[in-house]
XYZ file of C-alpha atoms in Angstrom:
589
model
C 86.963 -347.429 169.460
C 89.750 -344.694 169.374
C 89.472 -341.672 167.148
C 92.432 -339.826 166.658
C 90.645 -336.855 168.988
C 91.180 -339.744 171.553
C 95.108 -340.199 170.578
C 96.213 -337.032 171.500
C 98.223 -336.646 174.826
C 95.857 -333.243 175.503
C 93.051 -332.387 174.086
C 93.027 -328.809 173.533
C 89.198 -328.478 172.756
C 87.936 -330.464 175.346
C 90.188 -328.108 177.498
C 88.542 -325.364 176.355
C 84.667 -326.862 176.270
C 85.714 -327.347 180.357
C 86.752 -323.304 180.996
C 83.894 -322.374 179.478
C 82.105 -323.290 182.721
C 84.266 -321.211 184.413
C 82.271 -318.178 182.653
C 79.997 -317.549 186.087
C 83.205 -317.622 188.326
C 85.502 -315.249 186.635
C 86.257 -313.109 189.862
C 87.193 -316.200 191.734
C 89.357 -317.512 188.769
C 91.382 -314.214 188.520
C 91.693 -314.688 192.723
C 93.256 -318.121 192.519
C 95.467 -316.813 189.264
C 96.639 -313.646 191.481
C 97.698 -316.339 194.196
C 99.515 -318.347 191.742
C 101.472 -315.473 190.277
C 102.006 -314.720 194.101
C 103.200 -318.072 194.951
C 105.342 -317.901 191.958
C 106.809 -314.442 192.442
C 107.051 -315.021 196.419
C 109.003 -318.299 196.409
C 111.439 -316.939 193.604
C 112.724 -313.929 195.362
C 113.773 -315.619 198.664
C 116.816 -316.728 197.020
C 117.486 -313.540 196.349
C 117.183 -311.991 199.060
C 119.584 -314.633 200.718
C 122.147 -314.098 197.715
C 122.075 -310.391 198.662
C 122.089 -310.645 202.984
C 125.487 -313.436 202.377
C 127.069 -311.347 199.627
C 126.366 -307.637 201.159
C 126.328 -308.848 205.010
C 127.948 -312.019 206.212
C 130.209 -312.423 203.713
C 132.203 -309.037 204.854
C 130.589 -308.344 208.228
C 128.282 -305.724 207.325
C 125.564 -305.827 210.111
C 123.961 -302.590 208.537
C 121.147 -303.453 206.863
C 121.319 -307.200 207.631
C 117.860 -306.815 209.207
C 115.636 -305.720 206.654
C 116.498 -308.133 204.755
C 115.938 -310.658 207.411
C 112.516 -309.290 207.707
C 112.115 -308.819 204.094
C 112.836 -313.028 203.640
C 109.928 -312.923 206.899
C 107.841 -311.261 204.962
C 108.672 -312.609 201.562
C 107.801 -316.206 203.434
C 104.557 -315.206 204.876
C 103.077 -313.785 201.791
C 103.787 -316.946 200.193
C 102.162 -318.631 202.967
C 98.566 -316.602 202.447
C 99.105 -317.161 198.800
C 99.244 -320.754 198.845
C 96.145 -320.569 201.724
C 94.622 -318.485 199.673
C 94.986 -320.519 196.430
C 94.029 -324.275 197.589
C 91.013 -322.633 199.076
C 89.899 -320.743 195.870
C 91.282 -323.689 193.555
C 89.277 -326.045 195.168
C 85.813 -323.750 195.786
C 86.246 -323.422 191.848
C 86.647 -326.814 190.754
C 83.594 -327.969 192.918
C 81.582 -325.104 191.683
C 82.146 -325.974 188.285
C 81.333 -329.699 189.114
C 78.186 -328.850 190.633
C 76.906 -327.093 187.391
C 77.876 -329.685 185.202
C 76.692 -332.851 187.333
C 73.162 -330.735 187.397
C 73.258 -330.276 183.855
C 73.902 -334.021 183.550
C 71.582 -335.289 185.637
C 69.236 -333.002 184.089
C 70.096 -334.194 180.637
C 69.938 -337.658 181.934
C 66.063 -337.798 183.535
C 64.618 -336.456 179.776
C 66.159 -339.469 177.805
C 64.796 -341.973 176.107
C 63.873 -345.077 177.701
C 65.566 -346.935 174.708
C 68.681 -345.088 176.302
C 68.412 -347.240 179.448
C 67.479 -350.431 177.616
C 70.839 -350.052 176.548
C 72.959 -348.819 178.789
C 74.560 -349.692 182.067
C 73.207 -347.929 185.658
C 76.594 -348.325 186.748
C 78.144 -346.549 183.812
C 75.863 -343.792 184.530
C 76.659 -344.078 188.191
C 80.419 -343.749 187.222
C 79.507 -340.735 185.170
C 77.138 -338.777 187.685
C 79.351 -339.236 190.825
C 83.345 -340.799 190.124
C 84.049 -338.839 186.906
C 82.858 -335.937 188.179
C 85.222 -335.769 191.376
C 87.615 -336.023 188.886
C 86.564 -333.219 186.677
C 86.981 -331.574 190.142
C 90.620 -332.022 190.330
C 91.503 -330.160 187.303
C 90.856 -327.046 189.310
C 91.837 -328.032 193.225
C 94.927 -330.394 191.757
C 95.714 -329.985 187.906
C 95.096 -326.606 186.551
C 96.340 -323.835 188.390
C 99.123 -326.202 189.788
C 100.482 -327.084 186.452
C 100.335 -323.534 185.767
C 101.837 -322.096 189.425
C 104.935 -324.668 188.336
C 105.671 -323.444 185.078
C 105.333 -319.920 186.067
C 107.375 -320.904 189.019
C 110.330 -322.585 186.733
C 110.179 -319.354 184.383
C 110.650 -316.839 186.786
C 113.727 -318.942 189.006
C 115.172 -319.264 185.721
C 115.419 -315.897 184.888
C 116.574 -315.443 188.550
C 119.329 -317.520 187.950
C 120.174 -316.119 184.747
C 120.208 -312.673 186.249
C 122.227 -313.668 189.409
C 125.214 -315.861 186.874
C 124.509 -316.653 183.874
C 127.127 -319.204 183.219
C 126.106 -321.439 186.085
C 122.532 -321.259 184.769
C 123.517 -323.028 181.433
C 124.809 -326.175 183.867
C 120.880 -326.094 185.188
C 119.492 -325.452 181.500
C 121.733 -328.536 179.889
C 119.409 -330.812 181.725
C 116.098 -329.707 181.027
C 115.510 -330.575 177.640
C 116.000 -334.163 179.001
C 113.786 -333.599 181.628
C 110.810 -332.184 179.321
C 111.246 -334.804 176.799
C 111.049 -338.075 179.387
C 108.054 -335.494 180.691
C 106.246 -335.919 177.170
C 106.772 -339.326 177.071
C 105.243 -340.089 180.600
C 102.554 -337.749 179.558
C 101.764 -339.691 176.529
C 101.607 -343.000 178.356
C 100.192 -341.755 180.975
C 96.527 -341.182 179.451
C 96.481 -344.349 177.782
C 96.879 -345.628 181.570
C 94.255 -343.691 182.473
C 91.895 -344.213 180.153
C 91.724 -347.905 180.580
C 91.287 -347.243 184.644
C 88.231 -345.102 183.859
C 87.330 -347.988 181.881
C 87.957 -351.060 184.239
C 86.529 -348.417 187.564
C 83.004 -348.120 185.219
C 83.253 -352.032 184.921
C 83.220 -352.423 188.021
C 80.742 -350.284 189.550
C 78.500 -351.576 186.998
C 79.142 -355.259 187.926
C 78.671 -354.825 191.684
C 75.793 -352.239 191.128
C 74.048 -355.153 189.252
C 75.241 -358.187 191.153
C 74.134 -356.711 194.539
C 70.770 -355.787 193.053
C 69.935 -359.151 192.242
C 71.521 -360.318 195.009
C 68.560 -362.954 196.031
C 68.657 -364.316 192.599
C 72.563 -365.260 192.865
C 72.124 -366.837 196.206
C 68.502 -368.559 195.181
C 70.692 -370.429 192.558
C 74.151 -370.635 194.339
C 75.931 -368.819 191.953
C 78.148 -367.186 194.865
C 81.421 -368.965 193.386
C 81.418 -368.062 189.749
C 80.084 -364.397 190.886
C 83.130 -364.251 193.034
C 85.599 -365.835 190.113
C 83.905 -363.124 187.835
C 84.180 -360.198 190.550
C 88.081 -361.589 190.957
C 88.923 -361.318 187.454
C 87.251 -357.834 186.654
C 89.132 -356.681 189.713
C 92.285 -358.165 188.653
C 91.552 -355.680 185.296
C 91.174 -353.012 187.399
C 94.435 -353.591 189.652
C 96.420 -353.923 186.250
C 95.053 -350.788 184.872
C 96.186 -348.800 187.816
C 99.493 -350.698 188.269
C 100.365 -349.148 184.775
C 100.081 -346.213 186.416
C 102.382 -346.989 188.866
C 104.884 -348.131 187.021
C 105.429 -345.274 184.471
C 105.778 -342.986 187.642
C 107.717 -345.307 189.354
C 110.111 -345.310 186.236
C 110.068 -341.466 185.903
C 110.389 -339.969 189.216
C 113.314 -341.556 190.195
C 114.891 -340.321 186.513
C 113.586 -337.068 187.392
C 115.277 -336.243 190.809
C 118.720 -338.187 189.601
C 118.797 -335.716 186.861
C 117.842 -333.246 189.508
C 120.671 -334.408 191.872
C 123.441 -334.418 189.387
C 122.271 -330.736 188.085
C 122.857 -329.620 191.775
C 125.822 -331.672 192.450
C 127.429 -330.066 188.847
C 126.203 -327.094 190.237
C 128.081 -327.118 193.459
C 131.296 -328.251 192.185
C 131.537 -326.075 189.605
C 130.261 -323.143 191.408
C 132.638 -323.841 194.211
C 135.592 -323.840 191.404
C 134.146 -320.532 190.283
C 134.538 -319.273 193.492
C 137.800 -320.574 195.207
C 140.235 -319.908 191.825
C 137.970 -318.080 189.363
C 136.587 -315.492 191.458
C 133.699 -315.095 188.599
C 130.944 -316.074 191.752
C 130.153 -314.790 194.766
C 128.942 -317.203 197.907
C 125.883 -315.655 198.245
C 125.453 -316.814 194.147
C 126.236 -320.047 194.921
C 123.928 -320.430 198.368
C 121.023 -319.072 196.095
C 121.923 -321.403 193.577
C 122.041 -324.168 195.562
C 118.174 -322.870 196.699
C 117.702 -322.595 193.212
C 117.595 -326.008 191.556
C 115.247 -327.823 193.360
C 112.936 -324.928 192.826
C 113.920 -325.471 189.190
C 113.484 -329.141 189.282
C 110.625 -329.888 191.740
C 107.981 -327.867 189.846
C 109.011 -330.435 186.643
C 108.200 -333.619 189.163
C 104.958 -332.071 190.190
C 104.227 -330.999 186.581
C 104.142 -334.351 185.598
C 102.338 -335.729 188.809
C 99.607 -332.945 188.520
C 99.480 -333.747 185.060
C 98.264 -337.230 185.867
C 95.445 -335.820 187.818
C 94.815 -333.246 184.735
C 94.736 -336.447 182.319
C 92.457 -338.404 184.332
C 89.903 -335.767 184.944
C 90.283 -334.856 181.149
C 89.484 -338.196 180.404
C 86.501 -338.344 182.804
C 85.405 -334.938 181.258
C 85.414 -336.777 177.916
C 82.912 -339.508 179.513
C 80.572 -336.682 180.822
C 80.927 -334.689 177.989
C 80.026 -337.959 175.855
C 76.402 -338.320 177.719
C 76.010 -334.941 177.639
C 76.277 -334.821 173.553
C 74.317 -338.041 173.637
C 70.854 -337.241 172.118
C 68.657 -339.585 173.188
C 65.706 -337.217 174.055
C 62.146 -337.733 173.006
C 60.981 -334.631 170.940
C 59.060 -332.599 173.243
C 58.174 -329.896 170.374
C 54.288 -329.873 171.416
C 53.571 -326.418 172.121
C 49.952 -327.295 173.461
C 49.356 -327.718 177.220
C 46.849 -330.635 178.267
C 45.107 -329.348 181.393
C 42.270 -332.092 181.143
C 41.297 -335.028 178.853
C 37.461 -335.582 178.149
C 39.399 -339.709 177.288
C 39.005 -340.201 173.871
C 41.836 -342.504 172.550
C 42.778 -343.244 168.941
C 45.355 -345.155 167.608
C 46.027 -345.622 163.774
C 47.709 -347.553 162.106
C 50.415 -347.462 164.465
C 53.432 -349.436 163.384
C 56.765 -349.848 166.055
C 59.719 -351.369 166.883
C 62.469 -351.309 169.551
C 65.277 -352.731 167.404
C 65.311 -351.517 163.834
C 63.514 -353.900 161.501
C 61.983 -355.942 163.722
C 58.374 -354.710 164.222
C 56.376 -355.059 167.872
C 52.959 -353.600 166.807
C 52.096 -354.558 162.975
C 49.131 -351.351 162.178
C 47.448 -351.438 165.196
C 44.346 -349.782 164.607
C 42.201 -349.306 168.437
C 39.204 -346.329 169.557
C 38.705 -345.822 173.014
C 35.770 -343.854 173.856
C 35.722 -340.979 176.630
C 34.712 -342.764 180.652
C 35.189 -346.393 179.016
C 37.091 -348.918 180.352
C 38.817 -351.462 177.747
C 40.939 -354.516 178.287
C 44.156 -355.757 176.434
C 45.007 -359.338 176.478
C 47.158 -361.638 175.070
C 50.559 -364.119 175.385
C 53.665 -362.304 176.561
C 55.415 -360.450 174.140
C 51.803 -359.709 171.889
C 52.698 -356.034 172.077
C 50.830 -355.002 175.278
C 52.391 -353.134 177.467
C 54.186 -351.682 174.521
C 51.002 -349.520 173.519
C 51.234 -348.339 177.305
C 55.294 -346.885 176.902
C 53.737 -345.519 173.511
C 50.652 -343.575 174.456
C 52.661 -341.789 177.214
C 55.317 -340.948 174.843
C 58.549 -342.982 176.214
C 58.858 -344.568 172.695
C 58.042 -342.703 169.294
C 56.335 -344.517 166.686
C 57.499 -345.049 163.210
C 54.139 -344.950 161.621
C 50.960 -344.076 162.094
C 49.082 -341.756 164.613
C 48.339 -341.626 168.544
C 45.348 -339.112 169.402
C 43.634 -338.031 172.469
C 40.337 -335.754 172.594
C 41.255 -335.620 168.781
C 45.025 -334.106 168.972
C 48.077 -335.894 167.948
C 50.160 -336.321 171.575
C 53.182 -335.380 169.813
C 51.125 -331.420 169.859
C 51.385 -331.748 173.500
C 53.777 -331.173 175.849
C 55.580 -334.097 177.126
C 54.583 -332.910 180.754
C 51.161 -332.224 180.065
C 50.561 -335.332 178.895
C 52.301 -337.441 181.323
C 50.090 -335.847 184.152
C 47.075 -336.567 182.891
C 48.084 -340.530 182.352
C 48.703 -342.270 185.844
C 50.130 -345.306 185.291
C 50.344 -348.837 187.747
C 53.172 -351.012 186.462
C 53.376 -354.883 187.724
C 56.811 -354.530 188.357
C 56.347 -351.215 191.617
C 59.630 -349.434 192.202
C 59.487 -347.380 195.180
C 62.104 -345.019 197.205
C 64.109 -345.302 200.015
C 61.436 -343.049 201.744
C 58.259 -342.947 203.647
C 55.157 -344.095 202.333
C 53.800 -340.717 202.052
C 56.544 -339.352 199.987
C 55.956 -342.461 197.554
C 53.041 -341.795 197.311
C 53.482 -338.320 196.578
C 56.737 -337.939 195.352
C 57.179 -334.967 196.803
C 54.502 -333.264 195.166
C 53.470 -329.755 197.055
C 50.495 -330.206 195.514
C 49.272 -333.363 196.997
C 48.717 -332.816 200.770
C 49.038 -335.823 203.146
C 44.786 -335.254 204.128
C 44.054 -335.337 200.179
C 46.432 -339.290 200.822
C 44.863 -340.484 203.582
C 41.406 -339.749 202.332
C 42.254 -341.230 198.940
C 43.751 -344.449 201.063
C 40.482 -344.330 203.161
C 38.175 -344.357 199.464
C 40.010 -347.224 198.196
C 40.192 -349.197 201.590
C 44.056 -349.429 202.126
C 44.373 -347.031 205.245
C 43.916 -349.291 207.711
C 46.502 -351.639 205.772
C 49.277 -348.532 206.211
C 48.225 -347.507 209.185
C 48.868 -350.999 210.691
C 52.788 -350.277 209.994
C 55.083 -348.840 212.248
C 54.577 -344.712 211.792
C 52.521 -345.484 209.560
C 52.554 -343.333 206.004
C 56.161 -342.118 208.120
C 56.957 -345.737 207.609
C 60.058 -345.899 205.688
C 59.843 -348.695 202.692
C 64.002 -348.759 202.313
C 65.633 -349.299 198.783
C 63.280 -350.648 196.168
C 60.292 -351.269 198.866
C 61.936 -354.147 200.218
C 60.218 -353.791 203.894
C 56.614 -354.405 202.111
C 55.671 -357.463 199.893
C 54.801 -357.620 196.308
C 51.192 -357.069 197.304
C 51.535 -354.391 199.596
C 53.951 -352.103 196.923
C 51.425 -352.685 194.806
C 48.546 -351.750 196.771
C 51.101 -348.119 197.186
C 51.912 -347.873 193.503
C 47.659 -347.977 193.348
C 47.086 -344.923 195.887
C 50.315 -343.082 194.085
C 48.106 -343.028 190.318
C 44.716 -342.519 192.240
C 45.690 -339.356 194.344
C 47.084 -337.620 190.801
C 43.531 -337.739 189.746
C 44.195 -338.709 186.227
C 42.347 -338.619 183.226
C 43.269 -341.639 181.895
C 44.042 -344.320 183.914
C 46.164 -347.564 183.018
C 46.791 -351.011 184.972
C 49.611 -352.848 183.606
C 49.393 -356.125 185.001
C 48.361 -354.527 188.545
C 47.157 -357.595 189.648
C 49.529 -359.968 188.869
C 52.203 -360.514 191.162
C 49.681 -359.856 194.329
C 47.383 -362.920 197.134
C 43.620 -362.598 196.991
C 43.268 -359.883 199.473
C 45.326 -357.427 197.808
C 43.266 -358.309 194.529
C 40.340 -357.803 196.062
C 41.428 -354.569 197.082
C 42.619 -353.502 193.862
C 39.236 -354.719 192.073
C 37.388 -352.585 194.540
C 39.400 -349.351 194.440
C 39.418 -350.113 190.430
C 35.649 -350.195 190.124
C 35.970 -346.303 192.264
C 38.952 -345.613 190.091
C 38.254 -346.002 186.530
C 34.186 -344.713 187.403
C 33.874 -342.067 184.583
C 37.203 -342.080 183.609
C 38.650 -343.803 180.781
C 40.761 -346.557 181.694
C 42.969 -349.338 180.100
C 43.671 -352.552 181.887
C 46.306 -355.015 180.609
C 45.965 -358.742 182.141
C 47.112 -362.122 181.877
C 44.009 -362.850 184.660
C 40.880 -362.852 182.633
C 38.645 -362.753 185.635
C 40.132 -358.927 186.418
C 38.502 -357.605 183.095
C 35.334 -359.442 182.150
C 33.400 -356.157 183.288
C 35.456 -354.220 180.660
C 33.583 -352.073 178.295
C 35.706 -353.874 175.541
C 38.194 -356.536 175.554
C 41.065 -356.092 172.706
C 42.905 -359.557 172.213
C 46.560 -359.259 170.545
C 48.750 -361.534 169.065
C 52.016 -361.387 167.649
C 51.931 -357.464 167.737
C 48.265 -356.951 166.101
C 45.044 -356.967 167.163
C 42.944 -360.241 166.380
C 39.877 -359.557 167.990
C 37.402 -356.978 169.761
C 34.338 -357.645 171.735
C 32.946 -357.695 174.866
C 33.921 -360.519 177.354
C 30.410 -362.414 176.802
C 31.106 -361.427 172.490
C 34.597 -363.384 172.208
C 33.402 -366.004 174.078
C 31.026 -367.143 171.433
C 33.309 -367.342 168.447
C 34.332 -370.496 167.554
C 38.033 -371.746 167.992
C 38.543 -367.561 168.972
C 41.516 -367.001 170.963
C 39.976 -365.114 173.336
C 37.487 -367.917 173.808
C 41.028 -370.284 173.904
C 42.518 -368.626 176.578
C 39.298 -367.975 178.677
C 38.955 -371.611 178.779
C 42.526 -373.072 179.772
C 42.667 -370.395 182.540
C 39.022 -371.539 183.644
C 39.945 -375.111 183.486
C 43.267 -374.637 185.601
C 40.761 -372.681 188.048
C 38.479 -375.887 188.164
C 41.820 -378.404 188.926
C 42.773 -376.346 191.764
C-alpha cells in the first residue's frame, strides 16, 4: 500500500536517516566534498582563462604573457584531473563503507527475529534486501550524492561565470532553464514510481527462482517444468516492463534535454556573433568561452537527472532496508539471569498458544518433567508436538501460562543461556555448504575436532565419516546434499551430543532414516540422554517404549500419561490405539 511518505518524489527524512551513517566517516566525507568543490571550481575557470589568453593575446598579437596562461589552463586541467581521481575514489570507499555497516546491522537484526517472521516472509525478499538493495544504497555515495551535488555546484558557479564575463548573453542561456528544471521534476517524479515497481518485480523474482531451484527435485519428480517456465516467463515479462518504464521516460527526456541544450548554444552563437561583428558589446574571447560555457551549463542538468535515477533507486532500496530494520519481530530477551547448567527439571502450566491469532495449537497444556528423565510425546500430526519443542527454547512466546526449568520462568533467562543448554535434533537436518567438522561444530572455538571425533567414536559413527573422502574435511555442499537422509541425520546427532547439553530433545530423529542409522541413533540415545533429561517426539512407537513417561496429545492437549506398559492397558486408550495399528502394520510386512 502507498502512504503519502511513499508519494513524494524525495524523501527528505529517509535522506537524512541515510547520512546519519555517515557519522564515523566525517573526514572522508569532507575529502570527497573538497574534491567536488574542486571539480566544480576547476572546470569553471578554464573558460576563463581561454576568454582572457583570445581577448588579451591572440586576438591583438600579444605573445607576452600568452604562456602563463597556457600553463595556468595546464594546470587548471590537471587539478581537475586529481580532483575527479580523487573524488570517485573517496565517493565510492564511502558509499561501501556505509553499506557495510548497515548490511551488518541488518543481518544482525535479521538472525534475532522471530521465527513467526520467517513463517511469513519470503528468503528471497530477504535475499533482495541483504545483498541487491544494498549495492544500491551504495550508489547514493559512488553515483548519486556527491554527483548531484558536484553538478549543481558546477551549474552555479558557470553561471555566475557567464554572468560576470556578459551578462546579456547569459539571459539567452537562463531563458531555457526553467524549462529544463521543470521537464527535470517531472522525470523525477515518474521516475521513482518506475523504480519502485523494479525493486518490486527484481524481489519477485529472486524469490521465485530462490524457491523454484530449491525444490528443484520436486518440480521435475512431477513434471511441472512447463508451467514453472510459463510462470518464470510471465514474472520476467513484469520485470522487463518495469524497467522498460525506465527507459522510456529517459528516452523521452534526454533527447528534450540536449535539443534545448543545442538551440541555447546555437541562440548563443548567433547572437553573440551579431554582438560582435555590428554591436561591438562582445569580445571573441566572450563568445569562445561562451560557447565552452553551455554545455557545462547544460550537461550537469542531463546528469542531474540521470544520477538522480540512481539516487531514487537506492532511496527506494534504503526504504526496503530501512523497513526490516524497523520491523520488530524480536523475541524479548529481557532475562537478566545467565543459565550456566540445568539440574532438568521441566514444568509447563497451563500453557495456552497459537501461531495465527485465535486459533489455538496447545489448549492448557499442563506437563512435569523430572531432572535425568527421559519422557516421550506422541500423537497424529498436527497434535501440538513439536510445537512444545519451538516453545521451551523460546522461538515462540506463549500467550498463557508458564514454562519453568530448575524452577525459573525461561523468560528470566537469557535467550543465549538457554538455547545452549537445549541441543536440539530436528527430522528435517539442514546442514552447510562446509565440512563435516564445521557442521558439526559450527565453528565453535570451543569444540575442538579431538573432543568430535571422540564424541563420533562414543556414539559409533566415526567409522561411518571416516569412510568418506577426507573424512570430517569432507565437504557436505548446500543443504547436505552429498549425504542421505540417514547419514545428515546421524551428523545433526553428533552436532547436539558434542554441546553437552542439559536437556536434550529428538524431534522425530528417527524418522526419515533405514535400520542401520536407527540403530545407531537408539544406541548413541541410550549414551545420550543417560542422566540427562531428555524429550523424544515420535511417530515410531518402538523408539520410546523405554521412556520414563510417555505423554499422548491430541488436538493440542494432553489425553494421557503413563508409562509404555500403563497406556497399554486402558481400554479403547489412544495410546493403546495407535500402539496397535503400528504393531499390526509391523506383523503384515
Amino acid at each position: 500500500m502507498d502512504t503519502p511518505k511513499k508519494k513524494k518524489a524525495f524523501d527528505l527524512s529517509l535522506f537524512k536517516r541515510l547520512l546519519l551513517y555517515i557519522q564515523p566517516y566525517k573526514s572522508v566525507f569532507f575529502v570527497a566534498l573538497i574534491c567536488v568543490i574542486g571539480l566544480a571550481v576547476f572546470g569553471a575557470l578554464r573558460p576563463l582563462v581561454l576568454q582572457k589568453a583570445i581577448d588579451e593575446h591572440i586576438a591583438i598579437k600579444e605573445y607576452d604573457g600568452f604562456m602563463l596562461l597556457i600553463i595556468a589552463m595546464a594546470v587548471l586541467l590537471v587539478l581537475e584531473v586529481v580532483s575527479q581521481l580523487l573524488f570517485i575514489y573517496y565517493a565510492n570507499w564511502l558509499g561501501q563503507s556505509v553499506v557495510k555497516d548497515i548490511r551488518v546491522k541488518l543481518y544482525d537484526h535479521v538472525l534475532r527475529f522471530k521465527m513467526k517472521y520467517y513463517d511469513n516472509s519470503s528468503v528471497g525478499v530477504l535475499i533482495t534486501r541483504t545483498v541487491t538493495d544494498m549495492e544500491r544504497i551504495a550508489d547514493i555515495f559512488g553515483e548519486g550524492l556527491f554527483m548531484i551535488f558536484s553538478d549543481l555546484l558546477k551549474m552555479l558557479v558557470v553561471g555566475g561565470m557567464m554572468c560576470f564575463i556578459n551578462w546579456k548573453l547569459s539571459l539567452i542561456a537562463f531563458i531555457t532553464m526553467p524549462i529544463v528544471l521543470f521537464a527535470t521534476k517531472i522525470f523525477q517524479k515518474y521516475m521513482k514510481r518506475a523504480f519502485e515497481e523494479v525493486r518490486n518485480e527484481v524481489s519477485n523474482l529472486n524469490s521465485f527462482v530462490q524457491e523454484r531451484i530449491t525444490g528443484m527435485k520436486i518440480l521435475q519428480l512431477f513434471t511441472r517444468e512447463d508451467t514453472e517456465y510459463k510462470n518464470f516467463k510471465a514474472i520476467n515479462e513484469r520485470h522487463k516492463k518495469g524497467w522498460l518504464k525506465t527507459v522510456w521516460y529517459n528516452s523521452v527526456f534526454f533527447p528534450i534535454a540536449d535539443l534545448l541544450s543545442s538551440i541555447t548554444l546555437g541562440a548563443i552563437i548567433w547572437v553573440g556573433g551579431l554582438m560582435v561583428v555590428m554591436g561591438n558589446t562582445a569580445t571573441e574571447g566572450e563568445l569562445f568561452a561562451f560557447i565552452m560555457y553551455v554545455p557545462m551549463l547544460f550537461r550537469p542538468l542531463n546528469q542531474i537527472a540521470n544520477k538522480f535515477n540512481t539516487l531514487q533507486m537506492g532511496m527506494v532500496a534504503a526504504d526496503r532496508v530501512f523497513r526490516v530494520l524497523d520491523t520488530t519481530s524480536q523475541i524479548d530477551d529481557a532475562g537478566t539471569e545467565i543459565a550456566s547448567e540445568f539440574k532438568g527439571d521441566i514444568t509447563f502450566k497451563d500453557v495456552h498458544f497459537s501461531y495465527v491469532a485465535d486459533e489455538l495449537v496447545l489448549r492448557g497444556i499442563s506437563l512435569e518433567v523430572k531432572a535425568g528423565q527421559t519422557i516421550a510425546i506422541v500423537g497424529a500430526t498436527g497434535a501440538g508436538k513439536s510445537t512444545i519443542i519451538n516453545l521451551l527454547n523460546r522461538f515462540y512466546d506463549i500467550q498463557r501460562g508458564s514454562i519453568c526449568i530448575d524452577g525459573k520462568d525461561i523468560k528470566s533467562l537469557t535467550l543465549k543461556s538457554l538455547r545452549a543448554q537445549i541441543a536440539v535434533v530436528l527430522q528435517d537436518v539442514f546442514l552447510f555448504a562446509d565440512t563435516i567438522l564445521n557442521n558439526i561444530t559450527l565453528k565453535n572455538p570451543n569444540i575442538t575436532e579431538a573432543e568430535v571425533i571422540q564424541a563420533a567414536k562414543d556414539i559409533g559413527i566415526h567409522s561411518f565419516i571416516m569412510s568418506l573422502p577426507n573424512g570430517y574435511k569432507y565437504n557436505v555442499k548446500e543443504r547436505g546434499v552429498m549425504l542421505s537422509s540417514g547419514q545428515r541425520q546421524l551428523i545433526s546427532f553428533l552436532r547436539a551430543y558434542v554441546t553437552n547439553p542439559s536437556i536434550l530433545v529428538l524431534d522425530e530423529a528417527t524418522s526419515s532414516v533405514d535400520s542401520y542409522s536407527e540403530q545407531l541413533i537408539q544406541d548413541a540415545t541410550e549414551k545420550i540422554t543417560k542422566d540427562r533429561t531428555s524429550i523424544v517426539i515420535a511417530h515410531r512407537l518402538a523408539t520410546v517404549q523405554n521412556a520414563d513417561q510417555i505423554i499422548v496429545m491430541d488436538a493440542g492437549k494432553i489425553v494421557e500419561k503413563g508409562t509404555h506398559q500403563e497406556l497399554l492397558k486402558l481400554e479403547n486408550g489412544y495410546y493403546r490405539n495407535l500402539y496397535e495399528v503400528q504393531f499390526l502394520k509391523a506383523e503384515a510386512v
